Amino acid sequence: MAQLTAPARVGARLPIAARIALIYVAARVVTVVFLVIAASAGGVSDPASALSSLLLRWDAQWYWFVAEHGYPTELPLTDSGQVAENQWAFMPIYAYLSAVVGALFGSWGAGATVVSLVSGYLASLVLFRMLRLRVDESTATWAVVFFAAGPLAGLFHVGYAESLFLLWLFLALWQVLRRQYAWLYLLIPLMGYTRPGVLAFALFLGLHGIVRWVRRRVDPLSVREIVHIVATGALAVVVGFSWQFLAAVATGDPGAYLATELAWRRNWISDAGGGFVPFDGFVQAAGFWFTDWGFGPVVGYVALGLLVAGLVALLLFEPHVRRLGVDLRLWSASYLLYLLAVFFPQSSVFRLLAPLSPLWGAVAMPRSRVWRVGVLALCLVAQWWWIYNMYALGTTYWQIP
């Protein structure tokens, strides 16, 4: 990773796309080394086969199953009569796109890896373009370094939909920052049917519209823009709830999607089949995890409150975050509120923080070389920790990437 210690000087005369490609490829080489070490941790005789298996574990198997078999019209049930884990928890675009690309390479897994890698590069390029609207070139470049080599960089290689979702998300945020709202009519459905999260974007558009209305004297707001903001916000809401509707129509069960999502929660909370209640996941988890760690539920609830207060203070008052502008802070707040409302935190929570990646721009703002190289070193250490724990050791539901 020596090339990444001074990214502002790497290929300085090259086009931006080539410069980002150099950073991205260098970061991918390091991640491959980490993945190979993780795949070989058990003393396997065929590291290549072990690596392939590692890249296609967990959610990747479900996306493959969607591509091969589609979605069930009859929900599978557990021995106790509750809805079991099934394909309705996974959106179709990544699964089927990987199948199309995989047809060129001879397997779905190869297609999934290609889609993830290419999407990761394009997401890195869009992240740079988006951040350049708010920060200088050096800061935007270092933000891409941290993104490409960060703790979650293994996602650019595995058969998960995150890379593709981040591409659509960064494109959508970029267009909002540029006030090019018409692109959202395409990007919102692409986001919504790649992985869950588009309802957070609906909230973001609502808050964005309110802020623009309040600031209309200093940031002129045309009638055309009002129509686009309202219409795309409504589209995001419709797309966000449409998957529940489609699952209900296909299965004949109005609660099919939510029951499917709760099936995963029962791996930790056995009585999670009582129905979905917003924000209940984090509250349950605070009591569950802190009791499991020996502290008791009250400590967990206090820790959850402090966490929420800390995040609010970060987005409102931290000077580097403020310099990213109102819109990226509103997106971060919207997505965090969405996670608090719908998710039960466990080891996958690290992966679900990836849509907050525009905040790397704030991390990259201090221009000290010691700071930036130090952050990069911490990124690589955290990346290895995540890969080792989620893949080399991740053989149970307690370590799901």
Short mmCIF file of C-alpha atoms in Angstrom, two decimals:
data_model
loop_
_atom_site.label_atom_id
_atom_site.label_comp_id
_atom_site.label_asym_id
_atom_site.label_seq_id
_atom_site.Cartn_x
_atom_site.Cartn_y
_atom_site.Cartn_z
CA MET A 1 0.00 0.00 0.00
CA ALA A 2 2.96 2.35 -0.38
CA GLN A 3 1.18 3.93 -3.33
CA LEU A 4 -1.60 5.05 -1.03
CA THR A 5 0.55 6.99 1.41
CA ALA A 6 0.53 10.03 -0.84
CA PRO A 7 -2.55 9.69 -3.05
CA ALA A 8 -2.63 13.34 -4.05
CA ARG A 9 0.64 12.77 -5.94
CA VAL A 10 -0.23 9.37 -7.42
CA GLY A 11 -0.77 9.79 -11.13
CA ALA A 12 -1.38 13.50 -10.64
CA ARG A 13 -1.30 14.08 -14.38
CA LEU A 14 -3.70 11.24 -15.09
CA PRO A 15 -7.45 11.71 -15.57
CA ILE A 16 -9.45 11.40 -12.36
CA ALA A 17 -10.93 8.05 -13.46
CA ALA A 18 -7.44 6.60 -13.91
CA ARG A 19 -6.19 8.08 -10.65
CA ILE A 20 -9.09 6.58 -8.70
CA ALA A 21 -8.51 3.28 -10.51
CA LEU A 22 -4.89 3.18 -9.29
CA ILE A 23 -6.01 3.74 -5.71
CA TYR A 24 -8.82 1.21 -6.01
CA VAL A 25 -6.67 -1.53 -7.57
CA ALA A 26 -3.94 -1.07 -4.96
CA ALA A 27 -6.53 -1.34 -2.21
CA ARG A 28 -8.05 -4.44 -3.81
CA VAL A 29 -4.66 -6.17 -3.92
CA VAL A 30 -4.29 -5.67 -0.17
CA THR A 31 -7.83 -6.95 0.47
CA VAL A 32 -7.17 -10.04 -1.65
CA VAL A 33 -4.10 -10.78 0.46
CA PHE A 34 -6.21 -10.48 3.61
CA LEU A 35 -8.91 -12.71 2.13
CA VAL A 36 -6.41 -15.36 1.04
CA ILE A 37 -4.90 -15.44 4.53
CA ALA A 38 -8.38 -15.74 6.03
CA ALA A 39 -9.33 -18.50 3.60
CA SER A 40 -6.15 -20.40 4.47
CA ALA A 41 -6.58 -19.99 8.23
CA GLY A 42 -7.93 -23.51 8.66
CA GLY A 43 -4.96 -25.16 6.98
CA VAL A 44 -6.89 -25.97 3.79
CA SER A 45 -5.13 -27.84 1.01
CA ASP A 46 -6.68 -25.79 -1.81
CA PRO A 47 -6.55 -22.04 -0.93
CA ALA A 48 -8.13 -21.03 -4.27
CA SER A 49 -11.20 -23.19 -3.63
CA ALA A 50 -11.35 -21.97 -0.03
CA LEU A 51 -11.21 -18.34 -1.20
CA SER A 52 -14.02 -18.94 -3.69
CA SER A 53 -16.13 -20.50 -0.97
CA LEU A 54 -15.38 -17.59 1.37
CA LEU A 55 -16.52 -15.01 -1.19
CA LEU A 56 -19.85 -16.78 -1.66
CA ARG A 57 -20.91 -17.42 1.93
CA TRP A 58 -23.90 -16.19 3.90
CA ASP A 59 -26.04 -13.66 1.97
CA ALA A 60 -24.29 -14.56 -1.29
CA GLN A 61 -25.91 -17.99 -1.08
CA TRP A 62 -29.32 -16.38 -0.80
CA TYR A 63 -28.72 -14.11 -3.81
CA TRP A 64 -27.62 -17.17 -5.80
CA PHE A 65 -30.76 -18.98 -4.66
CA VAL A 66 -32.90 -16.05 -5.83
CA ALA A 67 -31.19 -16.13 -9.24
CA GLU A 68 -31.72 -19.89 -9.55
CA HIS A 69 -35.19 -20.35 -8.04
CA GLY A 70 -36.85 -16.95 -7.74
CA TYR A 71 -39.16 -16.18 -4.84
CA PRO A 72 -41.49 -18.61 -3.03
CA THR A 73 -45.25 -18.31 -3.44
CA GLU A 74 -45.69 -20.30 -0.23
CA LEU A 75 -43.70 -19.17 2.78
CA PRO A 76 -41.59 -21.91 4.39
CA LEU A 77 -42.37 -22.59 8.03
CA THR A 78 -40.30 -23.76 10.97
CA ASP A 79 -41.27 -26.78 13.08
CA SER A 80 -43.02 -24.37 15.46
CA GLY A 81 -45.13 -22.93 12.63
CA GLN A 82 -43.33 -19.58 12.30
CA VAL A 83 -42.16 -18.15 8.97
CA ALA A 84 -38.65 -19.42 8.20
CA GLU A 85 -35.80 -17.58 6.48
CA ASN A 86 -36.45 -17.28 2.75
CA GLN A 87 -35.65 -15.31 -0.40
CA TRP A 88 -38.10 -12.45 0.22
CA ALA A 89 -35.48 -10.79 2.44
CA PHE A 90 -33.24 -10.24 -0.61
CA MET A 91 -33.94 -7.81 -3.45
CA PRO A 92 -33.67 -8.99 -7.06
CA ILE A 93 -31.40 -6.62 -9.01
CA TYR A 94 -28.03 -7.81 -7.69
CA ALA A 95 -29.03 -11.46 -7.88
CA TYR A 96 -30.19 -11.32 -11.49
CA LEU A 97 -27.52 -8.90 -12.71
CA SER A 98 -24.88 -11.27 -11.31
CA ALA A 99 -26.57 -14.12 -13.17
CA VAL A 100 -26.41 -12.19 -16.45
CA VAL A 101 -22.75 -11.28 -15.97
CA GLY A 102 -22.02 -14.77 -14.66
CA ALA A 103 -23.32 -16.28 -17.90
CA LEU A 104 -20.28 -14.70 -19.59
CA PHE A 105 -17.86 -16.20 -17.05
CA GLY A 106 -19.43 -19.60 -16.50
CA SER A 107 -20.86 -19.22 -13.00
CA TRP A 108 -23.10 -17.02 -10.89
CA GLY A 109 -20.31 -16.60 -8.33
CA ALA A 110 -17.89 -15.20 -10.90
CA GLY A 111 -20.57 -12.79 -12.09
CA ALA A 112 -21.29 -11.66 -8.52
CA THR A 113 -17.60 -10.97 -7.87
CA VAL A 114 -17.28 -8.96 -11.08
CA VAL A 115 -20.41 -6.93 -10.32
CA SER A 116 -19.17 -6.17 -6.80
CA LEU A 117 -15.67 -5.20 -7.92
CA VAL A 118 -16.80 -2.99 -10.80
CA SER A 119 -19.54 -1.37 -8.73
CA GLY A 120 -17.00 -0.64 -6.00
CA TYR A 121 -14.71 1.16 -8.44
CA LEU A 122 -17.56 3.19 -9.92
CA ALA A 123 -18.83 4.02 -6.43
CA SER A 124 -15.33 5.25 -5.53
CA LEU A 125 -15.26 7.47 -8.60
CA VAL A 126 -18.72 8.91 -7.89
CA LEU A 127 -17.77 9.45 -4.24
CA PHE A 128 -14.82 11.56 -5.38
CA ARG A 129 -17.01 13.58 -7.77
CA MET A 130 -19.65 14.09 -5.08
CA LEU A 131 -17.20 15.18 -2.39
CA ARG A 132 -15.43 17.57 -4.77
CA LEU A 133 -18.60 19.67 -4.65
CA ARG A 134 -17.84 20.28 -0.95
CA VAL A 135 -14.09 19.79 -0.36
CA ASP A 136 -10.77 20.23 -2.14
CA GLU A 137 -9.23 17.61 -4.40
CA SER A 138 -6.73 16.33 -1.84
CA THR A 139 -9.45 15.75 0.74
CA ALA A 140 -11.73 14.04 -1.77
CA THR A 141 -8.87 11.79 -2.88
CA TRP A 142 -7.99 10.76 0.65
CA ALA A 143 -11.67 10.10 1.38
CA VAL A 144 -11.66 7.64 -1.53
CA VAL A 145 -8.51 6.03 -0.12
CA PHE A 146 -10.21 5.49 3.22
CA PHE A 147 -13.33 4.19 1.48
CA ALA A 148 -11.46 1.80 -0.83
CA ALA A 149 -9.12 0.50 1.89
CA GLY A 150 -11.46 0.90 4.85
CA PRO A 151 -12.73 -1.57 7.42
CA LEU A 152 -15.52 -2.81 5.13
CA ALA A 153 -13.43 -3.09 1.95
CA GLY A 154 -14.00 -6.85 1.83
CA LEU A 155 -17.52 -6.06 0.57
CA PHE A 156 -16.04 -5.07 -2.79
CA HIS A 157 -15.12 -8.74 -3.35
CA VAL A 158 -17.94 -10.84 -1.92
CA GLY A 159 -21.32 -11.78 -3.37
CA TYR A 160 -23.22 -9.10 -1.46
CA ALA A 161 -25.35 -6.27 -2.91
CA GLU A 162 -23.64 -3.48 -0.93
CA SER A 163 -21.23 -2.35 -3.67
CA LEU A 164 -24.01 -2.01 -6.21
CA PHE A 165 -26.29 -0.25 -3.72
CA LEU A 166 -23.52 2.20 -2.82
CA LEU A 167 -23.07 3.01 -6.51
CA TRP A 168 -26.78 3.88 -6.90
CA LEU A 169 -26.79 5.75 -3.59
CA PHE A 170 -23.72 7.88 -4.34
CA LEU A 171 -25.10 8.69 -7.79
CA ALA A 172 -28.40 9.76 -6.22
CA LEU A 173 -26.73 11.91 -3.54
CA TRP A 174 -24.48 13.47 -6.17
CA GLN A 175 -27.49 14.43 -8.29
CA VAL A 176 -29.25 15.95 -5.28
CA LEU A 177 -26.17 18.02 -4.50
CA ARG A 178 -26.11 19.14 -8.15
CA ARG A 179 -29.90 19.79 -8.08
CA GLN A 180 -30.32 17.35 -10.98
CA TYR A 181 -33.44 15.72 -9.53
CA ALA A 182 -34.67 14.08 -12.74
CA TRP A 183 -32.02 11.34 -12.41
CA LEU A 184 -33.70 10.19 -9.20
CA TYR A 185 -36.64 8.73 -11.10
CA LEU A 186 -34.22 6.08 -12.37
CA LEU A 187 -31.90 5.78 -9.38
CA ILE A 188 -34.58 5.38 -6.68
CA PRO A 189 -36.04 2.16 -8.16
CA LEU A 190 -32.51 0.84 -8.73
CA MET A 191 -31.69 1.47 -5.06
CA GLY A 192 -35.00 0.12 -3.82
CA TYR A 193 -34.74 -3.20 -5.63
CA THR A 194 -31.04 -3.74 -4.91
CA ARG A 195 -31.21 -3.80 -1.11
CA PRO A 196 -33.32 -2.26 1.69
CA GLY A 197 -32.66 1.37 2.55
CA VAL A 198 -34.62 3.47 0.07
CA LEU A 199 -37.05 4.55 2.81
CA ALA A 200 -34.12 6.33 4.43
CA PHE A 201 -33.64 8.15 1.13
CA ALA A 202 -37.33 9.11 1.18
CA LEU A 203 -36.84 10.68 4.61
CA PHE A 204 -33.72 12.43 3.35
CA LEU A 205 -35.59 13.94 0.40
CA GLY A 206 -38.33 15.17 2.74
CA LEU A 207 -35.81 16.86 5.02
CA HIS A 208 -33.90 18.19 2.01
CA GLY A 209 -37.10 19.75 0.66
CA ILE A 210 -37.87 21.39 4.01
CA VAL A 211 -34.37 22.86 4.27
CA ARG A 212 -34.50 24.17 0.72
CA TRP A 213 -37.89 25.78 1.41
CA VAL A 214 -36.60 27.46 4.58
CA ARG A 215 -33.50 28.69 2.76
CA ARG A 216 -35.23 29.61 -0.50
CA ARG A 217 -34.17 33.29 -0.23
CA VAL A 218 -30.46 32.37 -0.23
CA ASP A 219 -30.83 29.15 -2.26
CA PRO A 220 -33.55 29.88 -4.84
CA LEU A 221 -36.10 27.09 -5.14
CA SER A 222 -38.08 26.90 -8.38
CA VAL A 223 -41.53 25.41 -8.79
CA ARG A 224 -39.99 22.75 -11.04
CA GLU A 225 -37.60 21.73 -8.28
CA ILE A 226 -40.43 21.59 -5.73
CA VAL A 227 -42.35 19.23 -8.01
CA HIS A 228 -39.30 17.00 -8.48
CA ILE A 229 -38.49 16.86 -4.77
CA VAL A 230 -42.07 15.98 -3.81
CA ALA A 231 -42.49 13.49 -6.66
CA THR A 232 -39.20 11.69 -6.09
CA GLY A 233 -39.80 11.60 -2.34
CA ALA A 234 -43.19 10.01 -2.98
CA LEU A 235 -41.59 7.58 -5.44
CA ALA A 236 -39.06 6.55 -2.79
CA VAL A 237 -41.89 5.85 -0.32
CA VAL A 238 -43.81 3.81 -2.90
CA VAL A 239 -40.74 1.83 -3.91
CA GLY A 240 -39.78 1.32 -0.27
CA PHE A 241 -43.13 -0.27 0.60
CA SER A 242 -43.71 -1.98 -2.75
CA TRP A 243 -41.58 -5.00 -1.88
CA GLN A 244 -43.88 -5.74 1.06
CA PHE A 245 -46.84 -5.45 -1.32
CA LEU A 246 -45.25 -7.75 -3.91
CA ALA A 247 -44.42 -10.35 -1.26
CA ALA A 248 -47.99 -10.16 0.04
CA VAL A 249 -49.50 -10.61 -3.42
CA ALA A 250 -47.17 -13.48 -4.36
CA THR A 251 -47.65 -15.41 -1.12
CA GLY A 252 -51.16 -14.39 -0.09
CA ASP A 253 -49.79 -13.32 3.30
CA PRO A 254 -50.01 -9.56 4.03
CA GLY A 255 -47.17 -9.81 6.55
CA ALA A 256 -44.90 -12.01 4.44
CA TYR A 257 -41.97 -9.62 4.15
CA LEU A 258 -41.87 -8.45 7.77
CA ALA A 259 -42.31 -12.02 9.02
CA THR A 260 -39.39 -13.05 6.81
CA GLU A 261 -37.17 -10.32 8.23
CA LEU A 262 -38.13 -11.25 11.78
CA ALA A 263 -37.14 -14.85 11.04
CA TRP A 264 -33.50 -13.75 11.08
CA ARG A 265 -33.96 -11.92 14.37
CA ARG A 266 -35.06 -15.17 16.03
CA ASN A 267 -31.48 -16.41 15.74
CA TRP A 268 -30.82 -14.12 18.70
CA ILE A 269 -34.22 -13.34 20.25
CA SER A 270 -36.35 -16.49 20.31
CA ASP A 271 -39.63 -14.60 20.84
CA ALA A 272 -39.12 -12.18 17.94
CA GLY A 273 -42.16 -13.49 16.08
CA GLY A 274 -44.63 -11.19 17.80
CA GLY A 275 -44.60 -8.64 14.98
CA PHE A 276 -42.52 -5.71 13.84
CA VAL A 277 -42.43 -2.62 16.07
CA PRO A 278 -40.31 0.37 14.94
CA PHE A 279 -37.21 0.98 17.08
CA ASP A 280 -37.89 -2.20 19.05
CA GLY A 281 -34.88 -3.99 17.54
CA PHE A 282 -32.28 -1.67 19.04
CA VAL A 283 -34.07 -1.56 22.39
CA GLN A 284 -34.28 -5.37 22.51
CA ALA A 285 -30.66 -5.68 21.44
CA ALA A 286 -29.43 -3.23 24.07
CA GLY A 287 -30.96 -5.39 26.78
CA PHE A 288 -29.95 -8.67 25.14
CA TRP A 289 -26.30 -7.91 24.39
CA PHE A 290 -25.47 -6.10 27.62
CA THR A 291 -27.08 -8.89 29.62
CA ASP A 292 -25.09 -11.44 27.63
CA TRP A 293 -21.92 -9.44 28.34
CA GLY A 294 -22.70 -9.43 32.05
CA PHE A 295 -23.68 -5.77 32.52
CA GLY A 296 -27.46 -6.06 32.67
CA PRO A 297 -30.18 -4.46 30.49
CA VAL A 298 -30.25 -1.07 32.25
CA VAL A 299 -26.63 -0.43 31.29
CA GLY A 300 -27.56 -1.38 27.73
CA TYR A 301 -30.41 1.12 27.60
CA VAL A 302 -28.18 3.88 28.99
CA ALA A 303 -25.47 3.00 26.44
CA LEU A 304 -28.03 3.14 23.62
CA GLY A 305 -29.17 6.58 24.76
CA LEU A 306 -25.60 7.85 24.94
CA LEU A 307 -24.89 6.42 21.49
CA VAL A 308 -27.86 8.22 19.95
CA ALA A 309 -26.96 11.47 21.72
CA GLY A 310 -23.37 11.19 20.55
CA LEU A 311 -24.38 10.64 16.93
CA VAL A 312 -26.74 13.63 17.04
CA ALA A 313 -23.97 15.81 18.47
CA LEU A 314 -21.51 14.57 15.81
CA LEU A 315 -23.81 15.48 12.93
CA LEU A 316 -24.86 18.82 14.42
CA PHE A 317 -21.65 20.20 15.87
CA GLU A 318 -18.48 18.43 14.65
CA PRO A 319 -16.79 21.10 12.47
CA HIS A 320 -15.42 18.77 9.79
CA VAL A 321 -18.79 17.04 9.38
CA ARG A 322 -20.50 20.45 9.16
CA ARG A 323 -18.17 21.42 6.31
CA LEU A 324 -19.58 18.56 4.23
CA GLY A 325 -22.77 20.57 3.92
CA VAL A 326 -26.36 20.16 5.03
CA ASP A 327 -27.37 17.49 2.51
CA LEU A 328 -24.75 14.87 3.38
CA ARG A 329 -25.48 15.42 7.07
CA LEU A 330 -29.21 15.03 6.43
CA TRP A 331 -28.56 11.79 4.57
CA SER A 332 -26.43 10.46 7.42
CA ALA A 333 -29.09 11.38 9.98
CA SER A 334 -31.86 9.85 7.86
CA TYR A 335 -30.01 6.59 7.38
CA LEU A 336 -29.07 6.30 11.06
CA LEU A 337 -32.69 6.92 12.05
CA TYR A 338 -33.76 4.25 9.55
CA LEU A 339 -31.32 1.73 11.08
CA LEU A 340 -32.56 2.54 14.57
CA ALA A 341 -36.14 1.99 13.41
CA VAL A 342 -35.80 -1.32 11.55
CA PHE A 343 -32.62 -3.18 12.52
CA PHE A 344 -31.67 -5.58 15.28
CA PRO A 345 -27.94 -4.89 15.80
CA GLN A 346 -25.56 -7.83 15.66
CA SER A 347 -22.32 -8.46 13.78
CA SER A 348 -23.88 -7.35 10.46
CA VAL A 349 -24.27 -3.84 11.85
CA PHE A 350 -20.73 -3.02 10.69
CA ARG A 351 -21.67 -3.83 7.09
CA LEU A 352 -24.87 -1.82 7.35
CA LEU A 353 -22.87 1.30 8.18
CA ALA A 354 -21.40 1.38 4.65
CA PRO A 355 -24.01 3.89 3.33
CA LEU A 356 -22.50 6.44 5.74
CA SER A 357 -19.30 6.41 3.64
CA PRO A 358 -19.66 10.06 2.50
CA LEU A 359 -18.54 10.92 6.05
CA TRP A 360 -15.03 9.78 5.05
CA GLY A 361 -14.84 13.27 3.58
CA ALA A 362 -14.89 14.71 7.11
CA VAL A 363 -12.25 12.21 8.30
CA ALA A 364 -9.99 13.23 5.42
CA MET A 365 -10.19 17.00 6.03
CA PRO A 366 -7.26 17.42 8.44
CA ARG A 367 -4.32 17.98 6.10
CA SER A 368 -1.68 16.55 8.41
CA ARG A 369 0.23 13.75 6.70
CA VAL A 370 0.60 11.99 10.06
CA TRP A 371 -3.18 12.10 10.55
CA ARG A 372 -4.03 10.77 7.10
CA VAL A 373 -1.43 8.00 7.09
CA GLY A 374 -2.47 7.10 10.62
CA VAL A 375 -6.13 6.84 9.61
CA LEU A 376 -5.15 4.67 6.64
CA ALA A 377 -3.18 2.36 8.93
CA LEU A 378 -6.17 2.08 11.26
CA CYS A 379 -8.41 1.34 8.25
CA LEU A 380 -6.20 -1.55 7.21
CA VAL A 381 -5.99 -2.96 10.74
CA ALA A 382 -9.78 -2.72 11.09
CA GLN A 383 -10.23 -4.28 7.65
CA TRP A 384 -8.11 -7.27 8.65
CA TRP A 385 -9.97 -7.57 11.97
CA TRP A 386 -13.32 -7.58 10.15
CA ILE A 387 -12.23 -10.11 7.50
CA TYR A 388 -10.58 -12.41 10.02
CA ASN A 389 -13.51 -12.40 12.42
CA MET A 390 -16.31 -12.54 9.86
CA TYR A 391 -14.69 -14.97 7.41
CA ALA A 392 -11.79 -16.89 8.96
CA LEU A 393 -13.74 -17.35 12.21
CA GLY A 394 -17.26 -16.56 11.03
CA THR A 395 -18.88 -19.98 11.06
CA THR A 396 -21.92 -19.24 13.24
CA TYR A 397 -24.71 -16.67 13.42
CA TRP A 398 -22.69 -14.81 16.03
CA GLN A 399 -20.24 -13.69 13.34
CA ILE A 400 -22.26 -12.85 10.23
CA PRO A 401 -20.58 -10.41 7.82
#
